[in-house]
C-alpha cells in the first residue's frame, strides 16, 4: 500500500507507527529527530519532509504488507505517480484541516483513473484546532457520497480520546501506543454516519437497499461483506481517524487494510493493452521498475514490483522496449528504509530492489525469455519551473553531463537541456523545491559544487529606422597593409525574418571574393546590439558601394570594414529592445479563474481566452501571452493562490517590443553587470 497526501499531513509518522506496532523496526523513529525509517536521506532530513519515495514492509498474522511512503509536496507528484505503479491500494493521509483538502484533488483523480482502491485517514486529530466535522464534510462534498466514515473521533484536539466504529456502532478509548479498550458509545453520535454508510453500500447491493427501505437494520456480517467487496473494487472510499505521533489509529488502519483492501495474489492486473496479467508465481515474469536509486559507489538500485512469475538472482532480464538488452541482477534485496536484506527470489506481490540493472529505467517492464508484456506508465508531466546550473569549478564541466544522466535515472521527471536562444544549461522540473532538492542531491552524492540561478531572459534588439553607413578600415604594416571600404544600407525587417544580406555592387567596385568577408563582418557586429549588447535580429543589410586596393585588400579587411559600418550605423537606426513572449495555458479549478486573470494582467499578460478545461471537469483553462521575464517564479505564485492545484505549460511564441521602463531596467542591469566584471 502507498501512503500519499499533502506534505506535513503525517504520512511518514503514521508509517513509523505501523512499523513499530508490528515490531518491524526495533524502536519507533521520528521525523523531527531524523530517525524515521522511510525518511532516511539527507534531503528529507534537511527539509523535514519526504522528498522521494521510500519503501518498507511489515509482517502480521502471516500476511506481508509492503509500504511505499510517497512525498506529499506537489513538486514531487511525478515521482509519486511512478511509485504508485507498485501499489495495490493507497492510504490518503490528510490533516484535520478542511483548508488542505483541495491539495489531494489531482492525486485522487490519478488514483481513480487507475482504479486504485483507497481510503482517507484524517490524521493529527490530537492537534489544537483539529476540525474533523468540517474536514469530513468537505471530503464528501468534493469527492462524492461514496466517501464514508468507518470511524468517528471521540473528541478532537486536546479532548481526542478514542473513536467510534461506525460499522458495529461500538466505541473505543485509546491507550499507550495505539492500544484500545472498549468505551461507552456517546448517544446518537454515529446514527447519521451509520445511515450514510448503509446508503452508500446499498447503491451496489439491491438486497441491502430493500432492508433499508423496510426499516430493517442489516446484519453486521452482510455490511462487512459489502464493505470488503466495494472497497476492493474502488466503489467505496472509507474514512478513518488517527493521531500518528501517539500511534493512535495505526492498528485499526492496519486491520482495515488487511480486511478490505485487495490481496495482491487475488487481484489480476492489466497490461498497457488492457490484457490481464494473472499473478501466477509459476507463470512468465512480469515486473515493473517503480523507482531507481543511484549510489556513487554501489551503482543502480531498481525498486521493482513483481506482478507475475518469479524473479531470481540468476534471471536473465529483458524489457519489451529494449529486447536486445539482457541483464542479470547483481543481487535481490527487500528494503526497510535504507536497510537492505538479501533474498534469493521474489514472486507476485513482492517489491524487491534489484542491483546493477544498468540498462533498465524507471517505468520499464522486466521480463525473461523475450516476453512481450508491457505495463502502462504514467504520461509525462510538463515541467514548468526552470533553473540554470553550471559547475562552480570548471574542472567539473566534463563530468557534469554524466552526472545529469544519473540524475535523470533517479528522477525521470527532471529534464536537463540547453536553453534556446541563450544556450544555458538548464534543469526543468515541477517546482522550485523539486529542482532545489535535485541540485542538493547531486552535490551531496557526487561532491560537485553547482552554481544555480534563474535563467537569463533571451532579450533581442532590432531597429525601427534605416540609414546608410560607410565603413573604412585601413592598417599599414611593414609589409602588405590592410584596406577595405564598404557602403551599407541598413533596413528593418518584419518580425521573425532574421538577417538578410544582399549586394548591389555595380562595376566591380568591391570584388565578389570579398562579399563573404563583408557578410561575416555584418553578422559579427549584430551579435551585440547598441542598447544592451543583445543580439540584433530582423535586419536587411545591403552592400551597395565601396572601394578596394589591388595589393592591400583581402577578405579580413572587408570583414573589419563591414563590422565598423554596422557598429556606427545601428545606433542611427532607432534601435529597440525586444522581449520574448510565451504562449501560456494555465489550468485551475473554476473558482480560482478570476484570481488567475488578475495575476496574468498583473504580469503584463494578454488574455487570449478562458473557458472550461477539456481535460478536467470543473476546471478552467486560461490562455494568454505573457512576457518571459514575468514568469520565472510564477509557478510558486500560482500554487499559493490556488491551494497548490494550479499548473501551467508555456512555450515560446514570438518577440515583441519591450516597454520603455523594461528597456531602462534591462539596460541598467547590463551596465552594472559589465562594470562588476
XYZ file of C-alpha atoms in Angstrom:
677
model
C 0.000 0.000 0.000
C 1.154 3.527 -0.802
C 0.890 6.370 1.674
C 0.066 9.579 -0.175
C -1.358 13.007 0.639
C -0.310 16.617 1.211
C 3.073 17.336 2.789
C 3.164 17.646 6.570
C -0.030 15.601 6.928
C 1.849 12.959 8.925
C 2.270 10.122 6.409
C 5.787 9.147 7.455
C 4.890 9.321 11.150
C 1.893 7.051 10.562
C 4.070 4.597 8.633
C 6.536 4.603 11.533
C 3.691 3.867 13.954
C 2.648 0.864 11.832
C 6.196 -0.474 11.667
C 6.623 -0.098 15.428
C 3.209 -1.659 16.157
C 4.146 -4.817 14.236
C 7.762 -4.859 15.550
C 9.050 -4.416 12.004
C 11.568 -1.940 13.446
C 13.292 -2.244 16.850
C 12.118 1.178 18.011
C 9.817 3.896 16.738
C 11.659 6.628 14.859
C 10.809 10.310 14.477
C 10.695 12.679 11.515
C 11.868 15.652 13.591
C 14.800 13.670 15.011
C 15.776 12.339 11.589
C 15.321 8.727 12.710
C 12.192 7.775 10.725
C 12.650 4.592 8.713
C 11.362 5.969 5.440
C 12.843 9.466 5.709
C 16.441 8.313 5.581
C 18.086 10.599 3.019
C 19.853 13.868 3.828
C 17.468 15.990 1.756
C 14.407 14.696 3.651
C 16.165 15.472 6.928
C 17.114 18.971 5.759
C 13.589 19.849 4.613
C 11.786 17.933 7.390
C 9.604 16.219 4.801
C 9.725 13.316 2.352
C 11.254 14.347 -0.952
C 11.480 10.932 -2.627
C 9.516 7.669 -2.427
C 10.792 5.229 0.176
C 9.999 1.583 0.832
C 9.370 -0.547 3.911
C 7.474 -3.689 4.914
C 5.835 -5.375 7.871
C 4.536 -8.833 8.716
C 1.351 -9.512 10.667
C -0.907 -12.549 11.012
C 1.019 -14.342 8.291
C 0.474 -11.508 5.804
C 3.276 -9.413 4.380
C 2.431 -5.758 3.734
C 4.710 -3.710 1.503
C 4.643 0.030 2.175
C 5.521 2.868 -0.189
C 5.905 6.219 1.586
C 5.426 8.892 -1.079
C 6.395 12.569 -0.930
C 3.452 14.896 -0.414
C 4.612 18.218 -1.864
C 3.048 18.924 -5.242
C 6.569 19.430 -6.661
C 7.125 15.664 -6.412
C 3.799 14.465 -7.855
C 5.502 12.867 -10.867
C 7.707 10.682 -8.655
C 4.631 9.707 -6.663
C 2.871 8.601 -9.851
C 5.749 6.270 -10.731
C 5.882 4.889 -7.178
C 2.145 4.121 -7.354
C 2.914 1.646 -10.153
C 3.946 -0.709 -7.364
C 0.856 -0.269 -5.174
C -2.364 -2.292 -4.949
C -4.060 0.323 -2.766
C -3.437 3.799 -1.372
C -3.874 5.404 2.029
C -4.535 9.125 1.592
C -3.425 10.867 4.765
C -4.905 14.328 5.329
C -4.686 16.708 8.247
C -7.892 17.553 10.145
C -7.985 20.903 8.375
C -10.517 21.497 5.567
C -8.277 24.165 4.001
C -5.812 21.452 2.944
C -8.304 19.054 1.353
C -8.142 20.627 -2.138
C -4.467 19.621 -2.351
C -5.411 15.948 -2.843
C -7.688 16.542 -5.835
C -5.151 15.899 -8.614
C -3.786 12.875 -6.772
C -7.273 11.455 -6.268
C -8.076 11.886 -9.962
C -4.976 9.834 -10.772
C -5.909 7.059 -8.320
C -9.442 6.850 -9.662
C -8.234 6.799 -13.260
C -6.087 3.781 -12.356
C -8.999 2.285 -10.340
C -6.713 2.011 -7.306
C -8.680 1.252 -4.113
C -8.007 3.882 -1.468
C -9.088 5.226 1.886
C -8.727 8.516 3.725
C -7.090 8.824 7.128
C -7.864 12.111 8.871
C -4.711 12.463 10.928
C -3.392 14.777 13.643
C -6.751 14.849 15.383
C -4.958 15.491 18.685
C -3.588 18.844 17.491
C -5.160 22.136 18.657
C -7.598 23.416 16.041
C -8.291 19.984 14.555
C -11.700 20.013 12.855
C -12.985 16.571 11.896
C -16.606 17.522 11.020
C -15.576 20.250 8.566
C -12.819 18.102 7.036
C -15.088 15.075 6.605
C -17.907 17.194 5.216
C -15.590 18.716 2.615
C -14.261 15.289 1.609
C -17.799 14.152 0.833
C -18.665 17.424 -0.864
C -15.635 17.350 -3.170
C -15.289 13.625 -3.812
C -18.815 12.267 -3.526
C -21.129 10.462 -1.100
C -19.260 7.197 -1.580
C -16.634 8.689 0.707
C -17.995 7.397 4.033
C -16.658 7.311 7.567
C -15.946 3.916 9.095
C -14.649 5.652 12.205
C -15.597 8.829 14.052
C -13.365 10.538 16.606
C -14.456 10.897 20.197
C -13.425 14.471 20.823
C -10.786 16.364 18.871
C -7.752 18.458 19.672
C -6.788 18.075 23.320
C -10.047 16.198 24.025
C -9.416 13.482 21.389
C -9.521 10.253 23.383
C -10.957 7.496 21.193
C -13.135 6.553 18.256
C -16.445 5.030 17.281
C -16.589 2.098 14.860
C -19.425 3.255 12.585
C -19.979 -0.263 11.207
C -20.517 -2.033 14.532
C -21.574 1.077 16.481
C -19.038 0.374 19.229
C -16.754 2.892 20.951
C -13.123 2.503 21.988
C -10.718 4.582 24.061
C -7.066 4.913 23.080
C -4.255 3.810 25.346
C -0.482 3.738 25.024
C 0.976 3.060 21.548
C -2.377 2.684 19.810
C -3.890 0.066 22.131
C -7.635 0.464 22.751
C -10.183 -0.523 25.352
C -13.990 -0.626 24.997
C -15.729 2.611 25.937
C -19.282 3.937 26.280
C -20.830 4.933 22.962
C -21.948 8.585 23.078
C -25.691 8.667 22.483
C -26.768 9.221 18.844
C -23.208 10.190 17.935
C -22.894 7.833 14.964
C -26.533 7.448 13.928
C -26.386 9.749 10.908
C -22.983 8.492 9.756
C -24.129 4.864 10.099
C -27.093 5.647 7.840
C -24.774 7.333 5.297
C -22.574 4.242 5.255
C -25.508 1.876 4.684
C -26.957 4.088 1.942
C -23.621 4.167 0.131
C -23.334 0.378 0.312
C -26.942 -0.036 -0.829
C -26.074 1.646 -4.134
C -24.264 -1.601 -5.031
C -26.462 -4.151 -3.209
C -30.201 -4.402 -4.021
C -30.871 -6.714 -1.052
C -29.327 -4.223 1.334
C -31.403 -1.484 -0.271
C -34.604 -3.478 0.357
C -33.683 -3.960 4.031
C -33.076 -0.226 4.448
C -36.346 0.715 2.725
C -38.217 -1.710 5.010
C -36.618 -0.074 8.061
C -34.549 -3.136 8.991
C -31.020 -2.981 10.406
C -28.918 -5.206 8.092
C -26.896 -7.981 9.758
C -23.343 -6.930 10.642
C -21.773 -9.711 8.589
C -23.665 -8.558 5.480
C -22.456 -4.971 5.938
C -18.869 -6.086 6.456
C -19.062 -8.372 3.419
C -20.311 -5.497 1.254
C -17.586 -3.220 2.582
C -14.858 -5.682 1.628
C -16.275 -6.113 -1.885
C -16.924 -2.420 -2.528
C -13.691 -1.036 -1.079
C -11.666 -3.636 -3.003
C -13.462 -2.615 -6.195
C -12.840 1.103 -5.507
C -16.573 1.780 -5.186
C -16.493 2.879 -1.541
C -13.791 5.098 -0.017
C -13.644 4.645 3.767
C -12.566 7.415 6.146
C -10.573 6.559 9.274
C -9.140 8.611 12.136
C -5.652 8.810 13.651
C -3.082 10.705 15.670
C 0.106 9.289 14.209
C 2.593 10.782 16.668
C 0.912 8.868 19.516
C 0.373 5.780 17.376
C -3.397 6.151 17.741
C -5.320 4.700 14.820
C -2.386 2.757 13.333
C -3.538 -0.750 14.449
C -7.093 -0.031 13.289
C -5.810 1.222 9.923
C -3.860 -1.997 9.502
C -6.965 -4.059 10.302
C -8.967 -2.209 7.647
C -6.171 -2.631 5.105
C -5.908 -6.370 5.722
C -9.676 -6.892 5.721
C -10.874 -4.598 2.945
C -8.017 -3.865 0.545
C -7.381 -6.437 -2.198
C -4.754 -9.121 -1.756
C -2.026 -8.934 -4.385
C -2.354 -12.629 -5.271
C -6.087 -12.353 -5.896
C -6.089 -9.186 -7.981
C -5.221 -9.550 -11.657
C -3.625 -6.528 -13.254
C -3.871 -5.481 -16.872
C -1.010 -4.521 -19.148
C -0.718 -1.441 -21.333
C -3.054 -3.049 -23.896
C -5.691 -3.938 -21.310
C -4.858 -7.663 -21.299
C -4.988 -9.398 -17.896
C -1.747 -10.234 -16.105
C -2.514 -13.123 -13.765
C -0.448 -13.157 -10.547
C 0.766 -16.706 -11.065
C 4.144 -17.431 -9.387
C 4.865 -20.134 -11.961
C 3.901 -18.021 -14.981
C 6.030 -15.796 -17.210
C 7.750 -12.995 -15.329
C 6.110 -9.564 -15.495
C 7.618 -6.913 -13.223
C 7.986 -3.153 -13.379
C 10.573 -0.700 -12.078
C 8.756 1.928 -9.982
C 11.779 3.778 -8.562
C 15.511 3.963 -9.266
C 18.223 4.965 -6.824
C 21.786 5.601 -7.943
C 24.599 5.238 -5.417
C 28.003 6.631 -6.462
C 29.833 3.550 -5.148
C 27.423 0.614 -5.425
C 25.647 1.695 -8.634
C 21.951 1.488 -9.532
C 19.197 0.021 -7.409
C 15.963 -0.651 -9.323
C 12.995 -0.981 -6.965
C 10.659 -3.351 -8.773
C 7.120 -4.603 -8.295
C 6.550 -8.208 -9.359
C 3.116 -8.810 -10.894
C 3.516 -12.324 -12.293
C 6.130 -15.049 -12.321
C 9.125 -15.248 -10.022
C 12.364 -13.331 -10.298
C 15.588 -14.953 -9.100
C 19.180 -13.834 -8.737
C 20.128 -15.688 -11.940
C 17.185 -14.477 -14.074
C 18.231 -13.045 -17.422
C 16.075 -9.931 -17.635
C 14.926 -8.122 -20.744
C 12.420 -5.363 -21.461
C 9.851 -5.241 -24.297
C 11.144 -1.759 -25.152
C 14.761 -2.994 -25.433
C 14.566 -6.706 -26.320
C 18.229 -6.882 -27.363
C 19.450 -5.908 -23.887
C 19.851 -8.795 -21.445
C 20.940 -8.247 -17.855
C 21.372 -10.381 -14.768
C 20.663 -8.915 -11.346
C 23.656 -8.072 -9.206
C 21.504 -9.085 -6.246
C 17.936 -9.081 -4.908
C 17.018 -7.235 -1.721
C 13.992 -6.227 0.282
C 14.068 -2.717 1.699
C 13.348 -1.392 5.151
C 14.087 2.257 4.519
C 17.815 2.423 3.799
C 18.453 -1.102 5.111
C 18.692 -3.957 2.622
C 18.148 -7.670 3.245
C 19.273 -10.128 0.564
C 16.717 -12.611 -0.800
C 17.040 -15.358 -3.410
C 13.721 -14.844 -5.204
C 10.569 -12.740 -5.290
C 7.101 -13.652 -6.545
C 3.859 -11.797 -7.311
C 3.033 -9.025 -4.855
C 6.669 -8.515 -3.907
C 8.532 -5.261 -4.044
C 12.182 -6.082 -4.479
C 15.290 -3.975 -5.032
C 17.497 -5.244 -7.860
C 21.077 -4.060 -8.053
C 23.047 -3.160 -11.172
C 20.432 -3.222 -13.908
C 22.377 -0.602 -15.820
C 20.155 -0.524 -18.917
C 16.753 -0.506 -17.170
C 14.937 2.697 -16.252
C 12.040 3.732 -14.034
C 8.791 2.577 -15.637
C 10.412 -0.251 -17.635
C 8.711 -3.646 -17.651
C 11.022 -6.567 -16.859
C 10.512 -9.963 -18.468
C 12.543 -13.100 -19.217
C 12.898 -15.036 -22.422
C 11.856 -12.117 -24.606
C 8.402 -11.657 -23.051
C 6.275 -9.053 -24.852
C 4.012 -7.947 -21.990
C 4.473 -4.257 -21.198
C 2.816 -2.474 -18.291
C 1.481 1.058 -18.656
C 3.433 4.067 -17.404
C 2.114 7.479 -16.365
C 2.114 10.068 -19.140
C 4.986 12.511 -18.572
C 4.052 15.763 -16.893
C 5.173 19.021 -18.460
C 7.750 20.800 -16.282
C 7.023 24.456 -15.515
C 9.991 25.598 -13.427
C 13.447 26.210 -14.866
C 16.808 26.635 -13.158
C 20.145 27.386 -14.842
C 23.110 25.425 -13.486
C 26.856 25.329 -14.008
C 29.732 23.727 -12.112
C 31.427 26.095 -9.673
C 34.770 24.590 -10.647
C 35.478 24.465 -14.376
C 37.325 21.185 -13.861
C 33.944 19.552 -13.153
C 32.406 20.526 -16.506
C 33.475 17.299 -18.193
C 31.739 15.022 -15.691
C 28.596 17.136 -15.268
C 26.895 15.609 -18.309
C 27.429 12.116 -16.864
C 26.001 13.201 -13.521
C 22.918 14.615 -15.242
C 22.302 11.223 -16.864
C 22.436 9.563 -13.434
C 20.157 12.218 -12.004
C 17.563 11.559 -14.691
C 17.749 7.829 -13.976
C 16.732 8.573 -10.386
C 14.056 11.086 -11.317
C 12.802 10.924 -14.922
C 10.598 13.978 -14.337
C 13.680 16.243 -14.390
C 14.902 17.339 -17.824
C 18.376 18.731 -18.488
C 18.874 20.620 -21.735
C 20.376 23.653 -23.398
C 18.008 26.600 -23.289
C 17.000 28.001 -26.678
C 18.424 31.429 -27.544
C 20.827 31.579 -24.541
C 22.424 28.098 -24.712
C 22.479 27.954 -20.897
C 22.428 24.508 -19.288
C 19.077 24.354 -17.512
C 17.092 21.910 -15.429
C 13.342 21.754 -15.996
C 11.199 20.389 -13.199
C 7.895 20.640 -11.396
C 8.629 23.319 -8.842
C 11.277 25.375 -7.116
C 11.725 22.834 -4.320
C 11.861 19.958 -6.806
C 14.903 21.418 -8.553
C 16.497 22.671 -5.329
C 16.395 19.126 -3.927
C 17.736 17.734 -7.203
C 20.737 20.067 -7.055
C 21.316 19.303 -3.354
C 21.260 15.571 -4.095
C 23.729 15.873 -6.970
C 26.124 17.939 -4.874
C 25.957 15.521 -1.935
C 26.301 12.306 -3.900
C 28.993 13.350 -6.327
C 30.813 16.078 -4.395
C 30.323 18.593 -7.198
C 29.512 22.158 -6.245
C 26.944 23.705 -8.577
C 26.078 27.353 -9.073
C 22.412 27.992 -9.807
C 20.373 30.971 -10.891
C 17.167 31.770 -12.694
C 17.791 31.518 -16.452
C 18.663 34.633 -18.394
C 15.827 36.144 -20.373
C 16.865 35.987 -24.045
C 16.189 39.589 -25.000
C 16.920 40.645 -28.551
C 17.468 44.004 -30.209
C 16.224 45.278 -33.539
C 15.960 48.533 -35.474
C 12.954 50.594 -36.435
C 14.637 53.053 -38.810
C 17.101 52.890 -41.712
C 20.386 54.512 -42.631
C 23.359 54.383 -44.961
C 26.780 53.994 -43.406
C 30.333 53.828 -44.701
C 32.910 51.621 -43.028
C 36.560 52.088 -43.893
C 39.368 50.013 -42.460
C 42.986 50.851 -43.216
C 46.030 49.440 -41.482
C 49.601 49.791 -42.669
C 52.410 47.491 -41.557
C 55.950 46.888 -42.732
C 54.772 44.576 -45.497
C 51.352 44.345 -47.110
C 48.764 46.541 -45.410
C 45.024 46.017 -44.978
C 42.395 48.057 -46.765
C 38.646 47.673 -47.013
C 35.928 50.189 -47.784
C 32.180 49.446 -47.796
C 28.954 51.436 -48.055
C 25.999 49.662 -46.412
C 22.277 50.270 -46.388
C 20.704 49.105 -43.087
C 16.934 48.499 -43.098
C 14.477 46.990 -40.578
C 12.786 43.705 -41.487
C 9.412 42.199 -40.449
C 9.428 40.383 -37.090
C 10.831 36.875 -37.312
C 12.649 37.418 -40.616
C 16.151 37.321 -39.135
C 19.167 38.706 -41.000
C 19.194 39.102 -44.736
C 22.385 40.174 -46.529
C 22.291 41.445 -50.100
C 24.604 43.275 -52.520
C 24.017 45.744 -55.341
C 27.567 46.305 -56.471
C 27.983 47.803 -59.944
C 31.212 47.902 -61.873
C 33.194 45.686 -59.534
C 33.999 48.450 -57.022
C 34.083 45.620 -54.476
C 35.252 42.300 -55.966
C 32.981 39.290 -55.425
C 35.607 37.364 -53.474
C 35.266 39.924 -50.665
C 31.468 39.595 -50.324
C 31.736 36.712 -47.787
C 34.057 38.851 -45.651
C 31.523 41.707 -45.688
C 28.684 39.374 -44.648
C 30.836 37.865 -41.909
C 31.605 41.323 -40.530
C 27.912 42.231 -40.607
C 26.966 39.084 -38.691
C 29.693 39.631 -36.088
C 28.512 43.188 -35.453
C 24.927 42.011 -34.971
C 25.945 39.684 -32.127
C 25.969 42.641 -29.727
C 23.434 45.407 -30.179
C 23.804 49.088 -29.287
C 21.243 49.154 -26.439
C 22.341 46.442 -24.017
C 24.566 44.133 -26.034
C 21.918 41.573 -27.000
C 21.893 40.014 -30.487
C 20.256 42.149 -33.182
C 17.577 40.496 -35.316
C 15.332 41.262 -38.286
C 17.729 43.415 -40.276
C 18.328 43.774 -44.019
C 21.879 44.865 -44.894
C 22.760 45.722 -48.479
C 26.287 46.332 -49.753
C 25.850 48.946 -52.494
C 29.239 50.654 -52.880
C 32.845 50.633 -51.731
C 36.432 50.530 -52.915
C 39.466 48.267 -52.686
C 43.233 48.195 -53.108
C 44.744 45.718 -55.524
C 47.513 44.766 -53.083
C 46.304 45.529 -49.547
C 42.665 44.397 -49.762
C 41.625 40.940 -48.581
C 38.600 39.259 -47.019
C 39.680 40.132 -43.444
C 39.945 43.811 -44.379
C 36.386 43.900 -45.662
C 35.152 41.956 -42.616
C 36.609 44.679 -40.374
C 35.207 47.462 -42.553
C 31.696 45.965 -42.515
C 31.856 45.494 -38.742
C 32.826 49.156 -38.291
C 29.995 50.306 -40.560
C 27.427 48.279 -38.628
C 28.602 49.436 -35.190
C 28.400 53.054 -36.304
C 25.193 52.659 -38.287
C 22.966 50.679 -35.897
C 22.620 53.459 -33.278
C 21.328 55.731 -36.077
C 18.504 53.303 -36.912
C 16.343 53.902 -33.819
C 17.234 50.606 -32.102
C 14.667 48.927 -29.865
C 14.707 46.126 -27.290
C 12.640 43.001 -27.989
C 11.429 40.710 -25.226
C 10.366 37.068 -25.667
C 6.644 36.394 -25.283
C 5.431 32.964 -24.199
C 2.106 31.342 -25.019
C 0.823 30.126 -21.667
C -2.012 27.727 -20.782
C -2.987 27.849 -17.102
C -5.353 25.204 -15.713
C -7.126 25.861 -12.401
C -10.372 24.988 -10.604
C -13.094 27.284 -11.922
C -13.483 29.211 -8.663
C -9.868 30.410 -8.997
C -10.218 31.656 -12.584
C -10.825 35.290 -11.637
C -7.695 35.265 -9.443
C -5.619 33.905 -12.314
C -6.967 36.512 -14.728
C -5.835 39.212 -12.293
C -2.427 37.563 -11.950
C -1.919 37.406 -15.698
C -2.862 41.057 -16.121
C -0.522 41.974 -13.275
C 2.305 40.246 -15.119
C 1.768 42.293 -18.282
C -0.035 39.371 -19.881
C -2.567 39.482 -22.687
C -5.581 37.212 -22.132
C -6.431 35.301 -25.303
C -9.300 33.198 -23.964
C -10.608 31.322 -20.951
C -13.224 28.680 -20.507
C -13.950 25.130 -19.400
C -10.962 22.774 -19.461
C -11.012 19.929 -21.984
C -9.122 17.703 -19.528
C -10.809 18.220 -16.154
C -14.442 18.762 -15.206
C -14.993 21.813 -13.011
C -11.702 23.374 -14.094
C -10.935 26.226 -16.478
C -8.054 26.826 -18.861
C -6.761 30.362 -19.283
C -4.779 31.036 -22.461
C -2.572 34.095 -22.550
C 0.567 35.689 -23.947
C 2.962 36.661 -21.164
C 6.489 38.139 -21.287
C 9.058 35.518 -20.308
C 10.632 37.950 -17.834
C 7.421 37.819 -15.781
C 7.334 34.032 -15.384
C 10.476 32.768 -13.603
C 8.723 32.210 -10.264
C 5.100 32.400 -11.385
C 4.538 28.687 -10.667
C 5.035 29.289 -6.935
C 2.706 32.301 -7.038
C 0.050 30.315 -8.910
C 0.169 27.411 -6.464
C -0.027 29.761 -3.491
C -3.163 31.378 -4.899
C -4.846 28.082 -5.846
C -4.100 25.897 -2.796
C -1.439 24.032 -4.735
C -3.804 22.982 -7.523
C -2.996 25.313 -10.425
C -0.476 24.386 -13.096
C 0.581 25.748 -16.444
C 2.570 24.986 -19.572
C 4.359 27.570 -21.680
C 6.217 27.729 -24.962
C 7.938 30.488 -26.888
C 5.591 32.342 -29.224
C 7.296 35.468 -30.545
C 9.351 38.558 -29.729
C 7.821 41.992 -29.382
C 8.937 45.495 -28.397
C 9.710 45.880 -24.697
C 8.099 48.833 -22.894
C 10.419 51.799 -22.179
C 10.531 51.021 -18.465
C 11.657 47.447 -19.132
C 14.270 48.697 -21.596
C 15.646 51.113 -18.998
C 15.773 48.442 -16.290
C 17.441 45.843 -18.505
C 19.996 48.343 -19.830
C 20.899 49.452 -16.305
C 21.282 45.848 -15.135
C 23.556 45.006 -18.065
C 25.755 48.037 -17.367
C 26.018 47.062 -13.706
C 26.966 43.509 -14.606
C 29.571 44.705 -17.112
C 31.070 47.066 -14.526
C 31.232 44.255 -11.975
C 33.046 42.019 -14.441
